[in-house]
CSV table of C-alpha atoms in Angstrom, one decimal:
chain,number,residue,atom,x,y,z
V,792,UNK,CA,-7.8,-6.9,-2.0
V,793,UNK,CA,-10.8,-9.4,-0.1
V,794,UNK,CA,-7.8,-11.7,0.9
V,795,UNK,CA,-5.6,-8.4,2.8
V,796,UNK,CA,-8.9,-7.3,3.6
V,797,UNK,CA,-8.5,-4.0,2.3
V,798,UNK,CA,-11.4,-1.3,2.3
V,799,UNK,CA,-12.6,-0.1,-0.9
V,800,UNK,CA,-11.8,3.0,0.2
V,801,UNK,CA,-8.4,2.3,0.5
V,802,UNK,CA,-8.6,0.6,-2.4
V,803,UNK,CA,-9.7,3.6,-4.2
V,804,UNK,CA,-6.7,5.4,-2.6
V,805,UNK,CA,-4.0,3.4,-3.8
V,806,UNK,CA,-5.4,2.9,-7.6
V,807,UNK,CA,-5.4,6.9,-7.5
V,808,UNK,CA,-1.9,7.0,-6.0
V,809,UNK,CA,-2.9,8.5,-3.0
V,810,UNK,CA,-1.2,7.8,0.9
V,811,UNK,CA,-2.6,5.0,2.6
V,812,UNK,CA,-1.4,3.4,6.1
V,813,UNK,CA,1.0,1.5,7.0
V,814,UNK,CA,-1.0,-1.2,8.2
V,815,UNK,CA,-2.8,-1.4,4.9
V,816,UNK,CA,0.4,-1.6,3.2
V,817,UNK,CA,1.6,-4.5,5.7
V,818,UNK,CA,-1.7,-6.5,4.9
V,819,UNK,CA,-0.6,-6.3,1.4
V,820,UNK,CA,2.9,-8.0,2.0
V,821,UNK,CA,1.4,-10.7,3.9
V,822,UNK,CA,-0.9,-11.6,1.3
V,823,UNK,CA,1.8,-11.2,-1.3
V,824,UNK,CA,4.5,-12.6,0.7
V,825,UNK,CA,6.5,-9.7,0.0
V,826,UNK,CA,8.7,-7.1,1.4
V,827,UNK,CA,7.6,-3.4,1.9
V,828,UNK,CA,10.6,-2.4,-0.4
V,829,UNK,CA,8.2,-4.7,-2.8
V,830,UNK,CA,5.2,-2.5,-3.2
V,831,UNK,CA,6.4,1.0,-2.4
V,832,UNK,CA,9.4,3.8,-3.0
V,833,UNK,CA,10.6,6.8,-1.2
V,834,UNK,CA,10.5,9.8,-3.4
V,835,UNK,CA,12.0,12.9,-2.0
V,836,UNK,CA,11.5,17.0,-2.9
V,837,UNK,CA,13.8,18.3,-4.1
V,838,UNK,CA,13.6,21.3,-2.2
């Protein structure tokens, strides 16, 4: 997380599957060279 330079508060929040931002998530794909679609998925109710 140093090299996306990611709080550990963030940190914290994504180990306990909670919503970070999107910029956080976007410093993860750079590091990782990866795609959004990658790291995340869209669940929706199912209200």
């Amino acid at each position: 997380m140093r090299a996306a330079e990611i709080t550990s508060y963030a940190a914290t929040k994504i180990n306990k599957n909670e919503p970070v931002s999107l910029e956080v998530l976007m410093r993860i794909c750079q590091v990782f060279h990866c795609d959004i679609g990658d790291i995340c998925e869209v669940i929706l109710d199912e209200d």
